[in-house]
Amino acid sequence: MISDPCASSLVAVDGAAVERGGNVLLRPCSAVLGTGEALVITGGNGAGKTTLLTLLCGLSIPTAGTVLIDGSAPDERSPVFRSTVAGMLGLPPLARDLTIEEQLRLVTVSWGAPDRGPTGSHAIAQGLLTRLQIAHLADCFPHELSSGQLQLTGLALTLARPSSLLVLDEPEQRLDAERRGVVARLLAELREQGRGLVVSTHSPQIVDALATQVLDLDAARP
Ligand SMILES: Nc1ncnc2c1ncn2[C@@H]1O[C@H](COP(=O)(O)OP(=O)(O)OP(=O)(O)O)[C@@H](O)[C@H]1O
């Protein structure tokens, strides 16, 4: 018997498309991704990048074709799906009265990390803040941060929880060239450690640092 490679893939997108009210949001596209690989999605404004990522996160369903994560259709209510996929599509909501470190620790503890120790919430939070070069902001409230610092905080919150697949919509948003490099290097390191990544971007820096495959949605436009 010949096994279907898509069924055992971390991500399998087969002719997925989205239409709404007669408008095309996403033209049919296909991709297969394994662990330790990074699919980078490119295309101009309105090409359908965010729409494709919403399918992968289980936030909407394709009107044609299929999307499978670890062999199953995305289901945002499924505990297995939720522990597989960590997505950042826009800034995550932040509590006004918690510091940046407290928000990170809340996420890590919710996902089962102990409070202390080398794998504890304090160590995870400090490690991410240091890697993203915002450790000096640990005791700040969200309203005390710049938009780029908020973007880095959102990325830290997304990376703070366990996942096999990271889905990130334009992680370079609001970041200067130096911080784009910091983020690109961290994401490449996570890929090398075996994480799967699907990342949309307008940044050649992120494409070059990260991509094992590129899906150009402009190529599907007429
Ligand atoms: N809720 C919606 N209802 C109808 N059309 C929508 C909706 N959301 C997005 N669209 C349309 O779908 C198309 C794809 O949008 P999408 O946000 O996926 O593009 P994108 O590639 O992420 O663009 P950008 O680079 O500007 O972020 C656009 O033409 C947009 O106008």
PDB file of C-alpha atoms and ligand atoms in Angstrom:
ATOM      1  CA  MET A   1       0.000   0.000   0.000  1.00  0.00           C
ATOM      2  CA  ILE A   2       1.277   3.515  -0.869  1.00  0.00           C
ATOM      3  CA  SER A   3       0.966   5.908   2.092  1.00  0.00           C
ATOM      4  CA  ASP A   4      -0.230   9.470   1.529  1.00  0.00           C
ATOM      5  CA  PRO A   5       2.609  11.883   2.473  1.00  0.00           C
ATOM      6  CA  CYS A   6       0.050  14.648   3.210  1.00  0.00           C
ATOM      7  CA  ALA A   7      -1.610  12.549   5.919  1.00  0.00           C
ATOM      8  CA  SER A   8       1.648  12.375   7.928  1.00  0.00           C
ATOM      9  CA  SER A   9       2.673  16.010   7.344  1.00  0.00           C
ATOM     10  CA  LEU A  10       2.538  18.709   9.973  1.00  0.00           C
ATOM     11  CA  VAL A  11       0.716  20.928   7.453  1.00  0.00           C
ATOM     12  CA  ALA A  12      -1.018  19.849   4.238  1.00  0.00           C
ATOM     13  CA  VAL A  13      -2.838  22.477   2.179  1.00  0.00           C
ATOM     14  CA  ASP A  14      -4.454  21.067  -0.943  1.00  0.00           C
ATOM     15  CA  GLY A  15      -6.142  23.498  -3.325  1.00  0.00           C
ATOM     16  CA  ALA A  16      -7.452  25.586  -0.418  1.00  0.00           C
ATOM     17  CA  ALA A  17      -9.405  28.663  -1.476  1.00  0.00           C
ATOM     18  CA  VAL A  18     -11.764  31.155   0.170  1.00  0.00           C
ATOM     19  CA  GLU A  19     -14.612  33.088  -1.429  1.00  0.00           C
ATOM     20  CA  ARG A  20     -17.046  35.292   0.463  1.00  0.00           C
ATOM     21  CA  GLY A  21     -20.078  37.053  -1.010  1.00  0.00           C
ATOM     22  CA  GLY A  22     -18.749  36.517  -4.518  1.00  0.00           C
ATOM     23  CA  ASN A  23     -15.318  37.980  -3.607  1.00  0.00           C
ATOM     24  CA  VAL A  24     -12.148  35.901  -3.825  1.00  0.00           C
ATOM     25  CA  LEU A  25     -10.155  36.217  -0.581  1.00  0.00           C
ATOM     26  CA  LEU A  26      -7.717  33.403  -1.378  1.00  0.00           C
ATOM     27  CA  ARG A  27      -7.071  31.738  -4.726  1.00  0.00           C
ATOM     28  CA  PRO A  28      -6.466  27.967  -4.701  1.00  0.00           C
ATOM     29  CA  CYS A  29      -3.067  27.176  -3.201  1.00  0.00           C
ATOM     30  CA  SER A  30      -1.236  24.082  -2.006  1.00  0.00           C
ATOM     31  CA  ALA A  31       1.723  23.341   0.280  1.00  0.00           C
ATOM     32  CA  VAL A  32       3.083  20.504   2.399  1.00  0.00           C
ATOM     33  CA  LEU A  33       5.248  21.130   5.466  1.00  0.00           C
ATOM     34  CA  GLY A  34       7.086  18.824   7.858  1.00  0.00           C
ATOM     35  CA  THR A  35       8.648  19.416  11.268  1.00  0.00           C
ATOM     36  CA  GLY A  36      11.805  21.516  11.202  1.00  0.00           C
ATOM     37  CA  GLU A  37      10.655  23.301   8.044  1.00  0.00           C
ATOM     38  CA  ALA A  38       9.514  26.863   7.430  1.00  0.00           C
ATOM     39  CA  LEU A  39       6.973  27.842   4.814  1.00  0.00           C
ATOM     40  CA  VAL A  40       7.186  31.554   4.095  1.00  0.00           C
ATOM     41  CA  ILE A  41       4.160  33.087   2.381  1.00  0.00           C
ATOM     42  CA  THR A  42       4.725  36.151   0.233  1.00  0.00           C
ATOM     43  CA  GLY A  43       2.508  38.322  -1.951  1.00  0.00           C
ATOM     44  CA  GLY A  44       1.410  41.935  -2.173  1.00  0.00           C
ATOM     45  CA  ASN A  45      -1.316  43.613  -0.117  1.00  0.00           C
ATOM     46  CA  GLY A  46      -4.571  41.712  -0.488  1.00  0.00           C
ATOM     47  CA  ALA A  47      -2.925  38.583  -1.948  1.00  0.00           C
ATOM     48  CA  GLY A  48      -4.556  36.400   0.717  1.00  0.00           C
ATOM     49  CA  LYS A  49      -1.717  35.773   3.195  1.00  0.00           C
ATOM     50  CA  THR A  50      -3.717  36.475   6.358  1.00  0.00           C
ATOM     51  CA  THR A  51      -6.689  34.570   4.952  1.00  0.00           C
ATOM     52  CA  LEU A  52      -4.529  31.467   4.483  1.00  0.00           C
ATOM     53  CA  LEU A  53      -3.148  31.765   8.014  1.00  0.00           C
ATOM     54  CA  THR A  54      -6.677  31.987   9.462  1.00  0.00           C
ATOM     55  CA  LEU A  55      -7.378  28.609   7.831  1.00  0.00           C
ATOM     56  CA  LEU A  56      -4.285  27.074   9.455  1.00  0.00           C
ATOM     57  CA  CYS A  57      -5.319  28.439  12.862  1.00  0.00           C
ATOM     58  CA  GLY A  58      -8.852  27.081  12.560  1.00  0.00           C
ATOM     59  CA  LEU A  59     -10.349  30.583  12.616  1.00  0.00           C
ATOM     60  CA  SER A  60     -12.126  30.042   9.279  1.00  0.00           C
ATOM     61  CA  ILE A  61     -12.670  27.174   6.859  1.00  0.00           C
ATOM     62  CA  PRO A  62     -11.842  26.949   3.155  1.00  0.00           C
ATOM     63  CA  THR A  63     -14.714  27.171   0.688  1.00  0.00           C
ATOM     64  CA  ALA A  64     -12.758  24.814  -1.603  1.00  0.00           C
ATOM     65  CA  GLY A  65      -9.898  22.369  -1.038  1.00  0.00           C
ATOM     66  CA  THR A  66      -8.606  21.113   2.299  1.00  0.00           C
ATOM     67  CA  VAL A  67      -6.290  22.092   5.145  1.00  0.00           C
ATOM     68  CA  LEU A  68      -4.886  19.464   7.506  1.00  0.00           C
ATOM     69  CA  ILE A  69      -2.730  19.987  10.601  1.00  0.00           C
ATOM     70  CA  ASP A  70      -1.081  16.785  11.767  1.00  0.00           C
ATOM     71  CA  GLY A  71      -3.578  14.862   9.604  1.00  0.00           C
ATOM     72  CA  SER A  72      -6.736  16.489  11.006  1.00  0.00           C
ATOM     73  CA  ALA A  73      -8.854  19.495  10.076  1.00  0.00           C
ATOM     74  CA  PRO A  74      -8.040  22.511  12.306  1.00  0.00           C
ATOM     75  CA  ASP A  75     -10.442  22.787  15.233  1.00  0.00           C
ATOM     76  CA  GLU A  76      -9.813  25.674  17.608  1.00  0.00           C
ATOM     77  CA  ARG A  77     -11.808  23.927  20.354  1.00  0.00           C
ATOM     78  CA  SER A  78      -9.702  20.735  20.204  1.00  0.00           C
ATOM     79  CA  PRO A  79      -7.122  20.506  23.026  1.00  0.00           C
ATOM     80  CA  VAL A  80      -4.805  18.505  20.722  1.00  0.00           C
ATOM     81  CA  PHE A  81      -5.021  21.160  17.991  1.00  0.00           C
ATOM     82  CA  ARG A  82      -4.535  23.982  20.508  1.00  0.00           C
ATOM     83  CA  SER A  83      -1.419  22.377  21.932  1.00  0.00           C
ATOM     84  CA  THR A  84      -0.033  21.889  18.393  1.00  0.00           C
ATOM     85  CA  VAL A  85      -0.537  25.350  16.891  1.00  0.00           C
ATOM     86  CA  ALA A  86       0.517  28.715  18.321  1.00  0.00           C
ATOM     87  CA  GLY A  87      -0.581  31.572  16.102  1.00  0.00           C
ATOM     88  CA  MET A  88      -0.104  35.327  16.090  1.00  0.00           C
ATOM     89  CA  LEU A  89      -2.432  37.113  13.691  1.00  0.00           C
ATOM     90  CA  GLY A  90      -2.272  40.672  14.940  1.00  0.00           C
ATOM     91  CA  LEU A  91      -1.336  41.727  18.467  1.00  0.00           C
ATOM     92  CA  PRO A  92      -2.669  39.389  21.178  1.00  0.00           C
ATOM     93  CA  PRO A  93      -4.865  41.007  23.832  1.00  0.00           C
ATOM     94  CA  LEU A  94      -2.962  42.233  26.879  1.00  0.00           C
ATOM     95  CA  ALA A  95      -4.161  42.856  30.417  1.00  0.00           C
ATOM     96  CA  ARG A  96      -3.685  46.547  31.272  1.00  0.00           C
ATOM     97  CA  ASP A  97      -2.752  45.923  34.910  1.00  0.00           C
ATOM     98  CA  LEU A  98      -0.183  43.136  34.452  1.00  0.00           C
ATOM     99  CA  THR A  99       3.486  43.794  33.693  1.00  0.00           C
ATOM    100  CA  ILE A 100       5.031  42.257  30.576  1.00  0.00           C
ATOM    101  CA  GLU A 101       6.768  39.556  32.640  1.00  0.00           C
ATOM    102  CA  GLU A 102       3.545  38.789  34.533  1.00  0.00           C
ATOM    103  CA  GLN A 103       1.641  38.366  31.249  1.00  0.00           C
ATOM    104  CA  LEU A 104       4.295  35.947  29.999  1.00  0.00           C
ATOM    105  CA  ARG A 105       4.285  33.982  33.231  1.00  0.00           C
ATOM    106  CA  LEU A 106       0.491  33.762  33.150  1.00  0.00           C
ATOM    107  CA  VAL A 107       0.662  32.164  29.686  1.00  0.00           C
ATOM    108  CA  THR A 108       3.435  29.715  30.575  1.00  0.00           C
ATOM    109  CA  VAL A 109       1.767  28.597  33.823  1.00  0.00           C
ATOM    110  CA  SER A 110      -1.569  28.170  32.001  1.00  0.00           C
ATOM    111  CA  TRP A 111       0.205  25.798  29.633  1.00  0.00           C
ATOM    112  CA  GLY A 112       1.630  23.724  32.485  1.00  0.00           C
ATOM    113  CA  ALA A 113       5.026  25.254  33.276  1.00  0.00           C
ATOM    114  CA  PRO A 114       6.069  25.205  36.936  1.00  0.00           C
ATOM    115  CA  ASP A 115       6.501  28.573  38.625  1.00  0.00           C
ATOM    116  CA  ARG A 116      10.239  28.228  39.297  1.00  0.00           C
ATOM    117  CA  GLY A 117      13.259  26.212  38.128  1.00  0.00           C
ATOM    118  CA  PRO A 118      15.094  26.017  34.799  1.00  0.00           C
ATOM    119  CA  THR A 119      11.890  25.148  32.871  1.00  0.00           C
ATOM    120  CA  GLY A 120       9.687  27.361  35.009  1.00  0.00           C
ATOM    121  CA  SER A 121       7.642  30.398  34.064  1.00  0.00           C
ATOM    122  CA  HIS A 122      10.232  32.873  35.379  1.00  0.00           C
ATOM    123  CA  ALA A 123      13.047  31.295  33.323  1.00  0.00           C
ATOM    124  CA  ILE A 124      10.925  31.058  30.154  1.00  0.00           C
ATOM    125  CA  ALA A 125       9.779  34.669  30.461  1.00  0.00           C
ATOM    126  CA  GLN A 126      13.264  36.006  31.155  1.00  0.00           C
ATOM    127  CA  GLY A 127      14.769  33.887  28.347  1.00  0.00           C
ATOM    128  CA  LEU A 128      12.323  35.182  25.745  1.00  0.00           C
ATOM    129  CA  LEU A 129      12.541  38.793  26.899  1.00  0.00           C
ATOM    130  CA  THR A 130      16.339  38.593  26.709  1.00  0.00           C
ATOM    131  CA  ARG A 131      16.352  36.961  23.247  1.00  0.00           C
ATOM    132  CA  LEU A 132      13.962  39.601  21.941  1.00  0.00           C
ATOM    133  CA  GLN A 133      16.044  42.357  23.573  1.00  0.00           C
ATOM    134  CA  ILE A 134      13.209  43.662  25.754  1.00  0.00           C
ATOM    135  CA  ALA A 135      14.362  42.327  29.142  1.00  0.00           C
ATOM    136  CA  HIS A 136      14.566  45.946  30.391  1.00  0.00           C
ATOM    137  CA  LEU A 137      10.792  46.214  29.844  1.00  0.00           C
ATOM    138  CA  ALA A 138       9.859  43.245  32.057  1.00  0.00           C
ATOM    139  CA  ASP A 139       8.273  45.445  34.741  1.00  0.00           C
ATOM    140  CA  CYS A 140       6.465  47.804  32.340  1.00  0.00           C
ATOM    141  CA  PHE A 141       2.748  47.809  31.656  1.00  0.00           C
ATOM    142  CA  PRO A 142       1.589  47.390  28.025  1.00  0.00           C
ATOM    143  CA  HIS A 143       0.510  51.053  27.780  1.00  0.00           C
ATOM    144  CA  GLU A 144       4.080  52.088  28.582  1.00  0.00           C
ATOM    145  CA  LEU A 145       5.506  50.402  25.458  1.00  0.00           C
ATOM    146  CA  SER A 146       6.100  51.620  21.910  1.00  0.00           C
ATOM    147  CA  SER A 147       4.345  49.866  19.029  1.00  0.00           C
ATOM    148  CA  GLY A 148       7.507  47.928  18.092  1.00  0.00           C
ATOM    149  CA  GLN A 149       8.006  46.894  21.733  1.00  0.00           C
ATOM    150  CA  LEU A 150       4.380  45.709  21.807  1.00  0.00           C
ATOM    151  CA  GLN A 151       5.031  43.660  18.661  1.00  0.00           C
ATOM    152  CA  LEU A 152       8.023  41.980  20.353  1.00  0.00           C
ATOM    153  CA  THR A 153       5.872  41.357  23.440  1.00  0.00           C
ATOM    154  CA  GLY A 154       3.204  39.720  21.263  1.00  0.00           C
ATOM    155  CA  LEU A 155       5.830  37.461  19.718  1.00  0.00           C
ATOM    156  CA  ALA A 156       7.178  36.571  23.180  1.00  0.00           C
ATOM    157  CA  LEU A 157       3.652  35.645  24.343  1.00  0.00           C
ATOM    158  CA  THR A 158       3.183  33.432  21.267  1.00  0.00           C
ATOM    159  CA  LEU A 159       6.527  31.700  21.746  1.00  0.00           C
ATOM    160  CA  ALA A 160       6.015  31.286  25.512  1.00  0.00           C
ATOM    161  CA  ARG A 161       3.574  28.405  25.144  1.00  0.00           C
ATOM    162  CA  PRO A 162       4.381  24.946  23.803  1.00  0.00           C
ATOM    163  CA  SER A 163       3.650  24.250  20.113  1.00  0.00           C
ATOM    164  CA  SER A 164       4.855  22.125  17.210  1.00  0.00           C
ATOM    165  CA  LEU A 165       3.721  24.683  14.639  1.00  0.00           C
ATOM    166  CA  LEU A 166       4.079  28.465  14.753  1.00  0.00           C
ATOM    167  CA  VAL A 167       1.792  30.514  12.497  1.00  0.00           C
ATOM    168  CA  LEU A 168       2.877  34.157  12.340  1.00  0.00           C
ATOM    169  CA  ASP A 169       1.335  36.944  10.274  1.00  0.00           C
ATOM    170  CA  GLU A 170       4.001  39.462   9.246  1.00  0.00           C
ATOM    171  CA  PRO A 171       6.092  39.180  12.437  1.00  0.00           C
ATOM    172  CA  GLU A 172       8.258  42.067  11.178  1.00  0.00           C
ATOM    173  CA  GLN A 173       5.400  44.580  11.549  1.00  0.00           C
ATOM    174  CA  ARG A 174       6.415  47.769  13.428  1.00  0.00           C
ATOM    175  CA  LEU A 175      10.042  46.562  13.799  1.00  0.00           C
ATOM    176  CA  ASP A 176      13.223  48.337  12.723  1.00  0.00           C
ATOM    177  CA  ALA A 177      15.848  46.515  10.651  1.00  0.00           C
ATOM    178  CA  GLU A 178      17.884  45.471  13.714  1.00  0.00           C
ATOM    179  CA  ARG A 179      14.844  43.960  15.495  1.00  0.00           C
ATOM    180  CA  ARG A 180      13.733  42.251  12.263  1.00  0.00           C
ATOM    181  CA  GLY A 181      17.129  40.520  12.325  1.00  0.00           C
ATOM    182  CA  VAL A 182      16.685  39.544  15.995  1.00  0.00           C
ATOM    183  CA  VAL A 183      13.285  37.996  15.232  1.00  0.00           C
ATOM    184  CA  ALA A 184      14.504  36.278  12.051  1.00  0.00           C
ATOM    185  CA  ARG A 185      17.417  34.663  13.901  1.00  0.00           C
ATOM    186  CA  LEU A 186      15.221  33.468  16.775  1.00  0.00           C
ATOM    187  CA  LEU A 187      12.658  31.944  14.396  1.00  0.00           C
ATOM    188  CA  ALA A 188      15.412  30.238  12.379  1.00  0.00           C
ATOM    189  CA  GLU A 189      16.769  28.770  15.611  1.00  0.00           C
ATOM    190  CA  LEU A 190      13.327  27.400  16.543  1.00  0.00           C
ATOM    191  CA  ARG A 191      13.079  25.822  13.072  1.00  0.00           C
ATOM    192  CA  GLU A 192      16.501  24.197  13.563  1.00  0.00           C
ATOM    193  CA  GLN A 193      15.253  22.807  16.896  1.00  0.00           C
ATOM    194  CA  GLY A 194      12.431  21.044  15.020  1.00  0.00           C
ATOM    195  CA  ARG A 195       9.527  23.501  15.158  1.00  0.00           C
ATOM    196  CA  GLY A 196       7.417  23.906  12.004  1.00  0.00           C
ATOM    197  CA  LEU A 197       6.734  27.485  10.946  1.00  0.00           C
ATOM    198  CA  VAL A 198       4.307  29.130   8.557  1.00  0.00           C
ATOM    199  CA  VAL A 199       5.119  32.825   8.335  1.00  0.00           C
ATOM    200  CA  SER A 200       3.704  35.510   6.071  1.00  0.00           C
ATOM    201  CA  THR A 201       5.989  38.428   5.380  1.00  0.00           C
ATOM    202  CA  HIS A 202       6.883  41.425   3.244  1.00  0.00           C
ATOM    203  CA  SER A 203      10.483  41.246   4.553  1.00  0.00           C
ATOM    204  CA  PRO A 204      13.228  39.796   2.311  1.00  0.00           C
ATOM    205  CA  GLN A 205      15.328  39.547   5.508  1.00  0.00           C
ATOM    206  CA  ILE A 206      12.830  37.062   6.992  1.00  0.00           C
ATOM    207  CA  VAL A 207      12.531  35.115   3.729  1.00  0.00           C
ATOM    208  CA  ASP A 208      16.320  34.736   3.494  1.00  0.00           C
ATOM    209  CA  ALA A 209      16.840  33.787   7.146  1.00  0.00           C
ATOM    210  CA  LEU A 210      13.952  31.408   7.537  1.00  0.00           C
ATOM    211  CA  ALA A 211      12.401  29.874   4.432  1.00  0.00           C
ATOM    212  CA  THR A 212      12.817  26.249   3.498  1.00  0.00           C
ATOM    213  CA  GLN A 213       9.908  26.837   1.083  1.00  0.00           C
ATOM    214  CA  VAL A 214       8.271  29.967  -0.314  1.00  0.00           C
ATOM    215  CA  LEU A 215       4.635  30.149  -1.388  1.00  0.00           C
ATOM    216  CA  ASP A 216       4.124  33.290  -3.486  1.00  0.00           C
ATOM    217  CA  LEU A 217       0.403  34.058  -3.553  1.00  0.00           C
ATOM    218  CA  ASP A 218       0.952  36.665  -6.287  1.00  0.00           C
ATOM    219  CA  ALA A 219       1.781  33.763  -8.594  1.00  0.00           C
ATOM    220  CA  ALA A 220      -1.843  32.590  -8.243  1.00  0.00           C
ATOM    221  CA  ARG A 221      -3.261  36.006  -9.266  1.00  0.00           C
ATOM    222  CA  PRO A 222      -4.533  36.355 -12.855  1.00  0.00           C
TER     223      PRO A 222
HETATM  224  N1  LIG B   1     -13.757  39.737   6.140  1.00  0.00           N
HETATM  225  C1  LIG B   1     -13.557  39.937   4.838  1.00  0.00           C
HETATM  226  N2  LIG B   1     -14.614  40.038   3.986  1.00  0.00           N
HETATM  227  C2  LIG B   1     -14.432  40.236   2.673  1.00  0.00           C
HETATM  228  N3  LIG B   1     -13.209  40.355   2.106  1.00  0.00           N
HETATM  229  C3  LIG B   1     -12.148  40.279   2.892  1.00  0.00           C
HETATM  230  C4  LIG B   1     -12.251  40.059   4.293  1.00  0.00           C
HETATM  231  N4  LIG B   1     -11.002  40.018   4.822  1.00  0.00           N
HETATM  232  C5  LIG B   1     -10.157  40.208   3.791  1.00  0.00           C
HETATM  233  N5  LIG B   1     -10.831  40.357   2.643  1.00  0.00           N
HETATM  234  C6  LIG B   1     -10.256  40.522   1.309  1.00  0.00           C
HETATM  235  O1  LIG B   1      -9.526  39.359   1.027  1.00  0.00           O
HETATM  236  C7  LIG B   1      -8.348  39.664   0.305  1.00  0.00           C
HETATM  237  C8  LIG B   1      -7.164  39.053   1.002  1.00  0.00           C
HETATM  238  O2  LIG B   1      -6.966  39.719   2.254  1.00  0.00           O
HETATM  239  P1  LIG B   1      -5.785  39.309   3.225  1.00  0.00           P
HETATM  240  O3  LIG B   1      -5.934  40.108   4.473  1.00  0.00           O
HETATM  241  O4  LIG B   1      -5.743  37.838   3.349  1.00  0.00           O
HETATM  242  O5  LIG B   1      -4.507  39.803   2.374  1.00  0.00           O
HETATM  243  P2  LIG B   1      -2.971  39.889   2.810  1.00  0.00           P
HETATM  244  O6  LIG B   1      -2.186  39.189   1.738  1.00  0.00           O
HETATM  245  O7  LIG B   1      -2.798  39.409   4.198  1.00  0.00           O
HETATM  246  O8  LIG B   1      -2.712  41.450   2.692  1.00  0.00           O
HETATM  247  P3  LIG B   1      -1.711  42.449   3.497  1.00  0.00           P
HETATM  248  O9  LIG B   1      -0.333  42.231   2.938  1.00  0.00           O
HETATM  249  O10 LIG B   1      -2.258  43.800   3.146  1.00  0.00           O
HETATM  250  O11 LIG B   1      -1.827  42.138   4.971  1.00  0.00           O
HETATM  251  C9  LIG B   1      -8.299  41.186   0.175  1.00  0.00           C
HETATM  252  O12 LIG B   1      -8.730  41.533  -1.124  1.00  0.00           O
HETATM  253  C10 LIG B   1      -9.281  41.672   1.215  1.00  0.00           C
HETATM  254  O13 LIG B   1      -9.925  42.848   0.793  1.00  0.00           O
END
